[in-house]
Amino acid sequence: LPAGLSQWFPALEVLDVSGTGLAELGAELLALPRLHTLLAKNNRLGGPGSLPKGLRQAPLGHSLRVLNLSGNRFAEVPPALLGLRGLRSLSLGGNRLHGIPPDIQELRSLEFLYLGGNFITSIPPELANLPSLSYLVLCDNKIQSIPPQLAQLHSLRSLSLHNNLLTYLPREILNLVHLEELSLRGNPLVVRFVRDLTYNPPSLQELAGRTIKTRNVPYTPSDLPENLVRYLSLASNCPNPKCGGVYFDSCVRQIKFVDFCGKYRLPLMHYLCSPECSSPCSSASQSSTSQSESDSEDEASVAARRMQKVLLG
Amino acid sequence: MEQPVQTETWKARSLEELVRILHRIFAEDKISVEEVQALMESYESNPEEWLQYAKFDQYRYTRNLVDSGNGKFNLMILCWGEGHGSSIHDHTDSHCFMKILQGNLKETLFEWPEKKGNDEMTKKSERVLRENQCAYINDSIGLHRVENISHTESAVSLHLYSPPFDSCNTFDQRTGHKHKVKMTFYSQFGERTLC
């Protein structure tokens, strides 16, 4: 890029240097105070120094809203761009990313995040700390599981997960009430009822903790060592609404199928407090694989009806 | 559409001319698939002529009506952002022509699932359609999924459906189960339609 760029074009708002073979975006860009859209697709960016130093503090760091770096050679999300607090849209599609840094949560204004076509294997739960994220694309990667925290992305309208390595989804995904688009095709989603048989029996500490919680055995902080007081405060309620139980570390992972009126079955991972605790119809699911099997009227079936529209729309 | 009575070799030199010739062809009783496909392919995509119809949505692909063909056909432009794709769908007994105006689209053909089946649907073939190519499908050929597999480029396609239809079935690839859906237009004649 020419050295005098910010002097010649101080009012520049949109710059498209896509397909120009650039190996680095230099400091010439930093002093462009009105630049809100920078498109640099299909270049040779990705090495160290691809983005200019001091981006966060520069005028460009405050003005930039849209950054498209798709079709380059980034093997990691460049740390230099994590300081772009005003950034609304980021695309790193078609690069060589193997992961997403937890510090992605620093992009507080991010609404649109395109990471399709990389080699990403897992998603950090910190991604869920982006309060305005409405469009998340993770298709064509190597993702094996979705962290349940992703359900905290209340603004999410579209989630693209197709062509990954997912076998199930966390049941919390049903909490995404604004989700209108969800793509799951091309994942090895389990289709038959699966019960995780590697159940590690609870420790004595866990059993004692469960008893105290479910029987409401009274205690005060002076009765117990501090670490046990803290332990007791970490009890999780069993997600099965018909069970009043709690669990600490030991739980059963059960794949339950949420059946959308016999037309679509989505395997959702449930955490239950013990193998004996299971929703009334799961024993029915074990014996029958008929498509007319459906959820009992718990909150999952209400969310399921909503999700059907999303999945088949 | 049956065997051609007379097959013309048309050359549409602009989008406007394409629409005019289509009106003439569809005014006849007998229409040839090959003739329409050749006509669609003959039009060399010129973005200036269709940019007004090409309205993109960031979340999913859009359908933008260009011409309603006196009720005989619908001509529309579909805009596909990076990674956008359709479900597997049928064509409600209509003819469907799809011409690429910009970018590339991958078309995957599927067999019709068994009536009482519960199995993964069978892929017949797949191909990537390039700019100005025109594909044809109808229900007797099979079902298809269309997607923009590019992570860097958007795609624009020109579709002709005859007779026009506003609902079709979408299919779950893993089970073959179908589900009727209503289709809507994102814009009509260049104006955004809100629904």
Short mmCIF file of C-alpha atoms in Angstrom, two decimals:
data_model
loop_
_atom_site.label_atom_id
_atom_site.label_comp_id
_atom_site.label_asym_id
_atom_site.label_seq_id
_atom_site.Cartn_x
_atom_site.Cartn_y
_atom_site.Cartn_z
CA LEU A 1 0.00 0.00 0.00
CA PRO A 2 1.32 3.46 -0.83
CA ALA A 3 2.93 5.29 2.07
CA GLY A 4 0.96 8.52 1.70
CA LEU A 5 -2.45 6.82 1.77
CA SER A 6 -3.87 8.59 4.81
CA GLN A 7 -2.65 11.98 3.60
CA TRP A 8 -4.11 11.69 0.10
CA PHE A 9 -7.41 10.14 1.15
CA PRO A 10 -8.14 11.22 4.70
CA ALA A 11 -11.89 10.75 4.23
CA LEU A 12 -11.61 7.19 2.98
CA GLU A 13 -14.46 5.04 4.34
CA VAL A 14 -14.29 1.84 2.32
CA LEU A 15 -11.13 0.19 1.04
CA ASP A 16 -11.12 -2.99 -1.00
CA VAL A 17 -7.68 -4.50 -1.61
CA SER A 18 -8.96 -8.02 -2.28
CA GLY A 19 -7.10 -10.18 -4.75
CA THR A 20 -4.02 -7.97 -4.92
CA GLY A 21 -1.48 -10.45 -3.58
CA LEU A 22 -0.73 -8.43 -0.45
CA ALA A 23 1.34 -10.22 2.19
CA GLU A 24 0.88 -7.53 4.78
CA LEU A 25 -1.37 -4.60 5.61
CA GLY A 26 0.97 -1.88 6.67
CA ALA A 27 1.01 1.10 9.00
CA GLU A 28 -0.22 3.34 6.16
CA LEU A 29 -3.74 2.29 7.13
CA LEU A 30 -3.52 3.27 10.78
CA ALA A 31 -4.13 6.99 10.27
CA LEU A 32 -7.36 6.62 8.28
CA PRO A 33 -9.87 7.90 10.84
CA ARG A 34 -13.00 7.42 8.71
CA LEU A 35 -12.26 3.92 7.38
CA HIS A 36 -15.07 1.65 8.53
CA THR A 37 -14.86 -1.16 5.95
CA LEU A 38 -11.66 -2.94 4.99
CA LEU A 39 -11.87 -5.83 2.50
CA ALA A 40 -8.67 -7.79 2.00
CA LYS A 41 -9.94 -11.16 0.73
CA ASN A 42 -7.86 -13.57 -1.31
CA ASN A 43 -4.42 -12.22 -0.56
CA ARG A 44 -1.27 -13.70 0.98
CA LEU A 45 -1.88 -12.45 4.50
CA GLY A 46 -1.22 -14.70 7.45
CA GLY A 47 2.41 -14.41 8.43
CA PRO A 48 3.65 -12.39 11.40
CA GLY A 49 3.19 -8.67 10.76
CA SER A 50 0.19 -9.16 8.46
CA LEU A 51 -1.62 -6.50 10.43
CA PRO A 52 0.03 -3.27 11.53
CA LYS A 53 1.27 -2.83 15.10
CA GLY A 54 -0.58 -0.40 17.30
CA LEU A 55 -3.91 -1.10 15.63
CA ARG A 56 -5.89 -0.95 18.85
CA GLN A 57 -4.90 2.65 19.69
CA ALA A 58 -4.80 4.00 16.15
CA PRO A 59 -7.64 6.02 14.57
CA LEU A 60 -8.31 2.98 12.39
CA GLY A 61 -8.74 0.85 15.49
CA HIS A 62 -11.66 3.00 16.58
CA SER A 63 -13.32 3.48 13.22
CA LEU A 64 -13.22 -0.04 11.76
CA ARG A 65 -16.60 -1.81 11.67
CA VAL A 66 -16.21 -4.42 8.93
CA LEU A 67 -13.07 -6.50 8.30
CA ASN A 68 -12.94 -9.23 5.69
CA LEU A 69 -9.79 -11.37 5.69
CA SER A 70 -11.29 -14.44 4.01
CA GLY A 71 -9.24 -16.49 1.58
CA ASN A 72 -5.88 -15.76 3.16
CA ARG A 73 -3.36 -17.91 5.06
CA PHE A 74 -4.01 -17.15 8.71
CA ALA A 75 -3.19 -20.14 10.96
CA GLU A 76 -4.43 -18.25 14.01
CA VAL A 77 -6.70 -15.30 14.63
CA PRO A 78 -4.20 -12.43 14.57
CA PRO A 79 -3.96 -11.04 18.11
CA ALA A 80 -3.59 -7.51 16.68
CA LEU A 81 -7.23 -7.42 15.68
CA LEU A 82 -8.62 -8.51 19.04
CA GLY A 83 -8.40 -4.91 20.20
CA LEU A 84 -10.92 -3.67 17.63
CA ARG A 85 -13.67 -2.90 20.11
CA GLY A 86 -15.89 -1.27 17.51
CA LEU A 87 -15.71 -4.13 15.02
CA ARG A 88 -19.18 -5.37 14.00
CA SER A 89 -18.33 -7.85 11.26
CA LEU A 90 -15.31 -10.15 10.95
CA SER A 91 -14.68 -12.75 8.29
CA LEU A 92 -11.79 -15.19 8.41
CA GLY A 93 -13.47 -17.77 6.14
CA GLY A 94 -11.25 -20.00 4.06
CA ASN A 95 -8.06 -19.59 6.06
CA ARG A 96 -6.02 -22.16 8.02
CA LEU A 97 -7.30 -21.57 11.54
CA HIS A 98 -7.00 -24.49 13.97
CA GLY A 99 -8.80 -22.81 16.83
CA ILE A 100 -10.49 -19.70 18.15
CA PRO A 101 -8.71 -17.74 20.90
CA PRO A 102 -10.72 -17.15 24.11
CA ASP A 103 -9.77 -13.47 23.79
CA ILE A 104 -12.24 -13.26 20.92
CA GLN A 105 -14.57 -12.07 23.64
CA GLU A 106 -12.77 -8.71 23.51
CA LEU A 107 -14.55 -7.91 20.23
CA ARG A 108 -17.45 -6.58 22.28
CA SER A 109 -19.38 -5.09 19.35
CA LEU A 110 -19.20 -8.13 17.09
CA GLU A 111 -22.48 -9.05 15.38
CA PHE A 112 -21.27 -11.11 12.44
CA LEU A 113 -18.51 -13.74 12.68
CA TYR A 114 -17.64 -15.90 9.69
CA LEU A 115 -15.14 -18.71 10.37
CA GLY A 116 -16.31 -21.26 7.81
CA GLY A 117 -13.79 -23.30 5.83
CA ASN A 118 -10.98 -23.63 8.35
CA PHE A 119 -9.58 -26.49 10.47
CA ILE A 120 -11.17 -25.50 13.76
CA THR A 121 -11.59 -28.43 16.17
CA SER A 122 -13.27 -26.82 19.15
CA ILE A 123 -15.10 -23.71 20.25
CA PRO A 124 -14.06 -21.80 23.37
CA PRO A 125 -16.95 -21.06 25.76
CA GLU A 126 -15.72 -17.43 25.81
CA LEU A 127 -17.28 -17.04 22.37
CA ALA A 128 -20.59 -16.90 24.23
CA ASN A 129 -19.51 -13.64 25.87
CA LEU A 130 -20.13 -11.65 22.70
CA PRO A 131 -23.40 -9.93 23.63
CA SER A 132 -24.43 -8.77 20.16
CA LEU A 133 -23.50 -11.80 18.08
CA SER A 134 -26.36 -12.56 15.69
CA TYR A 135 -24.69 -14.48 12.86
CA LEU A 136 -22.14 -17.21 13.58
CA VAL A 137 -20.71 -19.35 10.78
CA LEU A 138 -18.63 -22.38 11.72
CA CYS A 139 -19.40 -24.63 8.74
CA ASP A 140 -16.75 -26.73 7.00
CA ASN A 141 -14.50 -27.19 10.02
CA LYS A 142 -13.55 -30.14 12.25
CA ILE A 143 -15.66 -29.30 15.28
CA GLN A 144 -16.59 -32.24 17.50
CA SER A 145 -18.74 -30.56 20.10
CA ILE A 146 -20.50 -27.33 20.92
CA PRO A 147 -20.06 -25.88 24.40
CA PRO A 148 -23.42 -25.48 26.15
CA GLN A 149 -22.46 -21.88 27.00
CA LEU A 150 -23.17 -20.99 23.36
CA ALA A 151 -26.83 -21.00 24.37
CA GLN A 152 -26.10 -17.72 26.15
CA LEU A 153 -25.82 -15.98 22.79
CA HIS A 154 -29.31 -14.58 23.14
CA SER A 155 -29.06 -12.44 20.01
CA LEU A 156 -28.12 -15.33 17.76
CA ARG A 157 -30.34 -15.49 14.69
CA SER A 158 -28.32 -17.73 12.46
CA LEU A 159 -25.92 -20.54 13.33
CA SER A 160 -24.13 -22.45 10.61
CA LEU A 161 -22.63 -25.78 11.71
CA HIS A 162 -22.84 -27.91 8.58
CA ASN A 163 -19.99 -30.19 7.53
CA ASN A 164 -18.32 -30.70 10.90
CA LEU A 165 -17.76 -33.72 13.16
CA LEU A 166 -20.67 -33.26 15.56
CA THR A 167 -22.36 -36.36 16.93
CA TYR A 168 -24.77 -34.53 19.22
CA LEU A 169 -25.68 -31.07 20.43
CA PRO A 170 -26.10 -29.73 23.96
CA ARG A 171 -29.76 -29.56 24.94
CA GLU A 172 -29.26 -25.90 25.89
CA ILE A 173 -29.31 -25.10 22.21
CA LEU A 174 -33.10 -25.11 22.49
CA ASN A 175 -32.77 -21.94 24.58
CA LEU A 176 -31.75 -19.85 21.58
CA VAL A 177 -35.17 -18.28 21.18
CA HIS A 178 -34.23 -15.92 18.36
CA LEU A 179 -32.60 -18.56 16.21
CA GLU A 180 -34.09 -18.60 12.72
CA GLU A 181 -31.48 -20.52 10.78
CA LEU A 182 -29.56 -23.58 11.91
CA SER A 183 -27.65 -25.81 9.53
CA LEU A 184 -26.52 -29.22 10.73
CA ARG A 185 -26.20 -31.31 7.58
CA GLY A 186 -22.99 -33.20 6.95
CA ASN A 187 -22.38 -34.05 10.61
CA PRO A 188 -22.25 -37.63 11.87
CA LEU A 189 -25.18 -37.00 14.22
CA VAL A 190 -26.16 -40.16 16.02
CA VAL A 191 -29.49 -41.48 14.84
CA ARG A 192 -30.05 -44.31 17.27
CA PHE A 193 -30.62 -44.05 20.96
CA VAL A 194 -27.28 -44.03 22.71
CA ARG A 195 -26.66 -44.22 26.38
CA ASP A 196 -23.21 -43.39 27.60
CA LEU A 197 -22.24 -46.48 29.52
CA THR A 198 -19.07 -45.06 30.99
CA TYR A 199 -20.77 -43.79 34.10
CA ASN A 200 -18.29 -43.03 36.86
CA PRO A 201 -20.08 -43.74 40.15
CA PRO A 202 -20.27 -40.74 42.46
CA SER A 203 -17.68 -40.33 45.20
CA LEU A 204 -18.66 -40.54 48.90
CA GLN A 205 -18.27 -36.78 49.05
CA GLU A 206 -20.69 -36.37 46.19
CA LEU A 207 -23.22 -38.75 47.73
CA ALA A 208 -23.02 -36.91 51.04
CA GLY A 209 -23.39 -33.58 49.24
CA ARG A 210 -26.46 -34.79 47.36
CA THR A 211 -28.09 -36.00 50.56
CA ILE A 212 -27.48 -32.69 52.31
CA LYS A 213 -29.01 -30.77 49.42
CA THR A 214 -32.00 -32.96 48.69
CA ARG A 215 -32.92 -33.51 52.33
CA ASN A 216 -32.26 -29.86 53.18
CA VAL A 217 -29.96 -30.83 56.02
CA PRO A 218 -29.23 -27.51 57.71
CA TYR A 219 -25.66 -26.31 58.07
CA THR A 220 -23.81 -23.08 58.66
CA PRO A 221 -20.37 -22.05 57.35
CA SER A 222 -18.92 -22.61 60.81
CA ASP A 223 -20.00 -26.27 60.76
CA LEU A 224 -17.81 -27.23 57.84
CA PRO A 225 -14.36 -26.60 56.39
CA GLU A 226 -14.39 -23.77 53.86
CA ASN A 227 -13.71 -26.06 50.90
CA LEU A 228 -16.80 -28.14 51.65
CA VAL A 229 -18.97 -25.07 52.07
CA ARG A 230 -17.82 -24.01 48.60
CA TYR A 231 -18.40 -27.50 47.25
CA LEU A 232 -21.98 -27.54 48.49
CA SER A 233 -22.64 -24.22 46.81
CA LEU A 234 -21.78 -25.75 43.43
CA ALA A 235 -24.67 -28.18 43.32
CA SER A 236 -26.41 -28.30 39.93
CA ASN A 237 -30.03 -29.14 39.57
CA CYS A 238 -30.81 -32.20 37.55
CA PRO A 239 -32.21 -30.97 34.23
CA ASN A 240 -34.96 -33.53 34.37
CA PRO A 241 -37.88 -31.45 35.63
CA LYS A 242 -39.53 -34.53 37.11
CA CYS A 243 -36.52 -35.22 39.31
CA GLY A 244 -35.75 -32.98 42.24
CA GLY A 245 -32.19 -34.28 42.45
CA VAL A 246 -28.90 -32.43 42.25
CA TYR A 247 -25.45 -33.44 41.12
CA PHE A 248 -21.93 -32.12 41.54
CA ASP A 249 -19.34 -33.74 39.31
CA SER A 250 -20.81 -37.08 38.60
CA CYS A 251 -23.52 -37.23 36.04
CA VAL A 252 -24.72 -39.34 33.21
CA ARG A 253 -24.54 -38.08 29.69
CA GLN A 254 -27.56 -39.25 27.83
CA ILE A 255 -28.44 -38.60 24.28
CA LYS A 256 -32.11 -37.87 24.05
CA PHE A 257 -33.91 -37.38 20.84
CA VAL A 258 -36.16 -34.43 20.51
CA ASP A 259 -38.67 -35.46 17.95
CA PHE A 260 -40.22 -32.75 15.84
CA CYS A 261 -43.63 -34.29 15.19
CA GLY A 262 -42.05 -37.41 13.73
CA LYS A 263 -40.29 -35.52 10.97
CA TYR A 264 -36.92 -34.60 12.37
CA ARG A 265 -34.93 -36.05 15.18
CA LEU A 266 -32.20 -34.03 16.80
CA PRO A 267 -29.84 -35.72 19.25
CA LEU A 268 -29.41 -33.51 22.28
CA MET A 269 -27.03 -34.24 25.10
CA HIS A 270 -28.63 -34.28 28.52
CA TYR A 271 -26.87 -34.32 31.81
CA LEU A 272 -28.79 -36.35 34.36
CA CYS A 273 -27.95 -37.01 37.96
CA SER A 274 -27.85 -40.82 37.69
CA PRO A 275 -28.62 -43.62 35.26
CA GLU A 276 -31.85 -44.25 37.10
CA CYS A 277 -33.03 -40.71 36.60
CA SER A 278 -34.48 -40.44 33.14
CA SER A 279 -37.46 -38.83 31.52
CA PRO A 280 -40.57 -41.03 31.41
CA CYS A 281 -40.37 -41.70 27.69
CA SER A 282 -36.68 -42.57 27.42
CA SER A 283 -37.35 -46.20 28.29
CA ALA A 284 -39.85 -46.15 25.46
CA SER A 285 -37.19 -44.72 23.14
CA GLN A 286 -34.89 -47.56 24.01
CA SER A 287 -37.31 -50.18 22.84
CA SER A 288 -38.83 -48.47 19.86
CA THR A 289 -37.31 -46.54 17.04
CA SER A 290 -40.61 -45.63 15.49
CA GLN A 291 -40.96 -42.14 14.18
CA SER A 292 -44.13 -41.58 16.12
CA GLU A 293 -42.22 -41.61 19.41
CA SER A 294 -42.31 -38.11 20.81
CA ASP A 295 -41.30 -36.17 23.88
CA SER A 296 -43.56 -35.89 26.87
CA GLU A 297 -44.83 -32.38 27.55
CA ASP A 298 -41.74 -30.94 29.16
CA GLU A 299 -40.18 -27.63 28.16
CA ALA A 300 -38.15 -29.42 25.49
CA SER A 301 -41.17 -30.14 23.28
CA VAL A 302 -42.23 -26.50 23.25
CA ALA A 303 -38.76 -25.50 22.17
CA ALA A 304 -38.76 -28.42 19.76
CA ARG A 305 -41.72 -27.06 17.85
CA ARG A 306 -39.88 -23.80 17.43
CA MET A 307 -36.71 -25.57 16.33
CA GLN A 308 -38.59 -27.63 13.74
CA LYS A 309 -39.45 -24.50 11.86
CA VAL A 310 -35.82 -23.42 12.03
CA LEU A 311 -34.34 -26.71 10.87
CA LEU A 312 -36.69 -27.44 8.02
CA GLY A 313 -37.36 -23.91 6.80
CA MET B 1 -43.62 -29.46 -22.30
CA GLU B 2 -43.35 -32.05 -25.07
CA GLN B 3 -41.21 -32.74 -28.11
CA PRO B 4 -40.40 -29.47 -29.86
CA VAL B 5 -42.65 -28.46 -32.73
CA GLN B 6 -40.03 -26.06 -33.96
CA THR B 7 -36.81 -25.27 -32.13
CA GLU B 8 -35.37 -21.82 -32.55
CA THR B 9 -31.82 -20.91 -31.60
CA TRP B 10 -32.22 -17.76 -29.61
CA LYS B 11 -29.56 -15.30 -28.50
CA ALA B 12 -30.58 -12.98 -25.69
CA ARG B 13 -28.30 -9.95 -25.77
CA SER B 14 -29.65 -8.44 -22.57
CA LEU B 15 -31.80 -9.40 -19.58
CA GLU B 16 -34.65 -7.36 -21.02
CA GLU B 17 -34.40 -9.24 -24.30
CA LEU B 18 -34.31 -12.55 -22.43
CA VAL B 19 -37.57 -11.68 -20.69
CA ARG B 20 -39.15 -10.58 -24.00
CA ILE B 21 -38.20 -13.83 -25.74
CA LEU B 22 -39.42 -15.88 -22.78
CA HIS B 23 -42.81 -14.20 -23.02
CA ARG B 24 -42.96 -15.11 -26.72
CA ILE B 25 -41.93 -18.73 -26.11
CA PHE B 26 -44.38 -19.24 -23.26
CA ALA B 27 -47.26 -17.74 -25.23
CA GLU B 28 -47.17 -20.93 -27.32
CA ASP B 29 -48.89 -24.18 -26.31
CA LYS B 30 -45.85 -26.31 -26.91
CA ILE B 31 -42.57 -25.35 -25.29
CA SER B 32 -39.24 -27.16 -25.50
CA VAL B 33 -37.01 -27.59 -22.48
CA GLU B 34 -33.91 -27.57 -24.69
CA GLU B 35 -34.98 -24.31 -26.32
CA VAL B 36 -35.48 -22.56 -23.00
CA GLN B 37 -32.23 -23.91 -21.58
CA ALA B 38 -30.29 -22.77 -24.64
CA LEU B 39 -31.91 -19.35 -24.47
CA MET B 40 -31.00 -18.98 -20.79
CA GLU B 41 -27.42 -20.02 -21.49
CA SER B 42 -27.14 -17.61 -24.41
CA TYR B 43 -27.60 -14.59 -22.15
CA GLU B 44 -24.18 -13.38 -21.05
CA SER B 45 -24.55 -12.13 -17.51
CA ASN B 46 -24.15 -8.37 -17.22
CA PRO B 47 -24.39 -7.21 -13.59
CA GLU B 48 -25.50 -3.71 -14.61
CA GLU B 49 -28.71 -5.26 -15.91
CA TRP B 50 -29.61 -7.23 -12.80
CA LEU B 51 -27.96 -5.45 -9.89
CA GLN B 52 -31.28 -3.79 -8.98
CA TYR B 53 -32.77 -7.24 -8.24
CA ALA B 54 -29.75 -8.63 -6.40
CA LYS B 55 -30.63 -7.94 -2.78
CA PHE B 56 -28.59 -9.95 -0.33
CA ASP B 57 -29.52 -10.94 3.20
CA GLN B 58 -26.71 -11.69 5.60
CA TYR B 59 -28.45 -14.66 7.22
CA ARG B 60 -29.68 -16.70 4.25
CA TYR B 61 -30.21 -16.76 0.51
CA THR B 62 -32.90 -14.51 -0.98
CA ARG B 63 -35.46 -14.89 -3.79
CA ASN B 64 -36.09 -11.76 -5.81
CA LEU B 65 -38.89 -11.79 -8.38
CA VAL B 66 -37.96 -10.25 -11.73
CA ASP B 67 -40.93 -11.13 -13.94
CA SER B 68 -44.18 -13.00 -13.36
CA GLY B 69 -44.49 -14.22 -16.96
CA ASN B 70 -48.19 -13.54 -17.43
CA GLY B 71 -48.85 -16.36 -15.01
CA LYS B 72 -47.03 -18.91 -17.19
CA PHE B 73 -43.67 -18.68 -15.44
CA ASN B 74 -41.80 -16.92 -12.69
CA LEU B 75 -38.35 -15.45 -13.35
CA MET B 76 -36.38 -14.63 -10.25
CA ILE B 77 -32.87 -13.87 -9.05
CA LEU B 78 -31.45 -15.70 -6.05
CA CYS B 79 -28.63 -14.17 -4.00
CA TRP B 80 -26.37 -16.47 -2.03
CA GLY B 81 -23.93 -15.14 0.54
CA GLU B 82 -20.81 -17.10 1.43
CA GLY B 83 -21.79 -20.50 2.81
CA HIS B 84 -25.52 -20.05 2.10
CA GLY B 85 -27.37 -23.11 0.89
CA SER B 86 -30.85 -24.47 0.38
CA SER B 87 -32.47 -27.53 1.88
CA ILE B 88 -33.09 -30.58 -0.30
CA HIS B 89 -36.30 -29.77 -2.12
CA ASP B 90 -38.67 -30.79 -4.90
CA HIS B 91 -40.26 -28.60 -7.56
CA THR B 92 -43.99 -29.22 -7.18
CA ASP B 93 -44.35 -30.74 -10.67
CA SER B 94 -42.86 -27.68 -12.33
CA HIS B 95 -39.89 -27.16 -14.60
CA CYS B 96 -36.92 -25.41 -13.04
CA PHE B 97 -34.10 -23.70 -14.92
CA MET B 98 -31.17 -22.29 -12.98
CA LYS B 99 -28.52 -20.09 -14.61
CA ILE B 100 -25.47 -18.76 -12.78
CA LEU B 101 -25.05 -15.00 -13.12
CA GLN B 102 -22.11 -14.60 -10.75
CA GLY B 103 -19.90 -16.91 -8.74
CA ASN B 104 -20.47 -20.68 -8.52
CA LEU B 105 -23.16 -22.93 -7.08
CA LYS B 106 -22.89 -26.58 -6.15
CA GLU B 107 -25.88 -28.69 -7.09
CA THR B 108 -26.28 -32.08 -5.38
CA LEU B 109 -28.93 -34.40 -6.86
CA PHE B 110 -30.79 -36.87 -4.67
CA GLU B 111 -33.07 -39.84 -5.37
CA TRP B 112 -36.64 -39.58 -4.13
CA PRO B 113 -36.82 -41.33 -0.76
CA GLU B 114 -38.93 -44.49 -0.28
CA LYS B 115 -42.51 -43.67 0.75
CA LYS B 116 -42.33 -45.32 4.17
CA GLY B 117 -38.59 -45.03 4.54
CA ASN B 118 -36.50 -43.91 7.46
CA ASP B 119 -33.07 -44.01 5.85
CA GLU B 120 -30.36 -41.64 4.77
CA MET B 121 -31.21 -40.20 1.34
CA THR B 122 -29.21 -41.39 -1.64
CA LYS B 123 -26.98 -38.88 -3.44
CA LYS B 124 -27.10 -39.33 -7.20
CA SER B 125 -24.48 -36.84 -8.30
CA GLU B 126 -23.05 -33.43 -7.64
CA ARG B 127 -21.50 -30.73 -9.77
CA VAL B 128 -20.34 -27.15 -9.53
CA LEU B 129 -22.07 -24.81 -11.95
CA ARG B 130 -19.97 -22.00 -13.35
CA GLU B 131 -20.93 -18.51 -14.52
CA ASN B 132 -23.46 -18.48 -17.37
CA GLN B 133 -24.10 -22.23 -17.18
CA CYS B 134 -27.78 -23.22 -16.98
CA ALA B 135 -29.04 -26.35 -15.22
CA TYR B 136 -32.49 -27.93 -15.52
CA ILE B 137 -34.44 -30.09 -13.09
CA ASN B 138 -37.97 -31.38 -12.58
CA ASP B 139 -39.52 -33.87 -10.16
CA SER B 140 -39.06 -36.83 -12.50
CA ILE B 141 -35.30 -36.20 -12.54
CA GLY B 142 -35.08 -36.03 -8.77
CA LEU B 143 -34.51 -33.67 -5.88
CA HIS B 144 -31.62 -31.33 -5.30
CA ARG B 145 -29.76 -29.15 -2.85
CA VAL B 146 -28.14 -25.95 -4.12
CA GLU B 147 -25.41 -24.24 -2.15
CA ASN B 148 -22.71 -21.58 -2.42
CA ILE B 149 -19.73 -23.46 -1.04
CA SER B 150 -17.38 -20.51 -1.36
CA HIS B 151 -16.19 -18.85 1.84
CA THR B 152 -14.99 -15.79 -0.01
CA GLU B 153 -17.38 -15.08 -2.89
CA SER B 154 -21.10 -14.52 -3.04
CA ALA B 155 -23.17 -16.01 -5.87
CA VAL B 156 -26.15 -14.87 -7.93
CA SER B 157 -28.41 -17.11 -10.00
CA LEU B 158 -31.34 -16.61 -12.37
CA HIS B 159 -34.22 -19.07 -11.97
CA LEU B 160 -37.19 -19.79 -14.19
CA TYR B 161 -40.06 -21.88 -12.88
CA SER B 162 -42.96 -23.00 -15.04
CA PRO B 163 -45.71 -23.15 -13.97
CA PRO B 164 -45.05 -20.82 -11.03
CA PHE B 165 -45.37 -22.34 -7.52
CA ASP B 166 -45.17 -20.94 -4.02
CA SER B 167 -44.79 -24.05 -1.93
CA CYS B 168 -42.65 -27.16 -2.11
CA ASN B 169 -41.36 -29.95 0.11
CA THR B 170 -38.08 -29.89 1.97
CA PHE B 171 -36.43 -33.19 2.88
CA ASP B 172 -34.35 -34.30 5.86
CA GLN B 173 -31.24 -35.87 4.34
CA ARG B 174 -30.85 -38.32 7.23
CA THR B 175 -34.34 -39.80 7.15
CA GLY B 176 -36.01 -38.80 3.89
CA HIS B 177 -38.94 -37.31 5.75
CA LYS B 178 -40.54 -34.41 3.94
CA HIS B 179 -42.11 -31.23 5.15
CA LYS B 180 -44.14 -28.74 3.15
CA VAL B 181 -42.92 -25.17 3.17
CA LYS B 182 -44.22 -21.94 1.73
CA MET B 183 -41.76 -19.89 -0.28
CA THR B 184 -41.68 -16.12 -0.17
CA PHE B 185 -40.02 -13.33 -2.11
CA TYR B 186 -37.44 -11.08 -0.51
CA SER B 187 -38.17 -8.50 -3.18
CA GLN B 188 -40.43 -8.18 -6.20
CA PHE B 189 -39.58 -6.22 -9.32
CA GLY B 190 -36.71 -4.58 -7.47
CA GLU B 191 -38.76 -3.53 -4.41
CA ARG B 192 -38.16 -5.09 -1.01
CA THR B 193 -41.26 -6.95 0.19
CA LEU B 194 -41.83 -7.05 3.93
CA CYS B 195 -43.81 -9.94 5.35
#
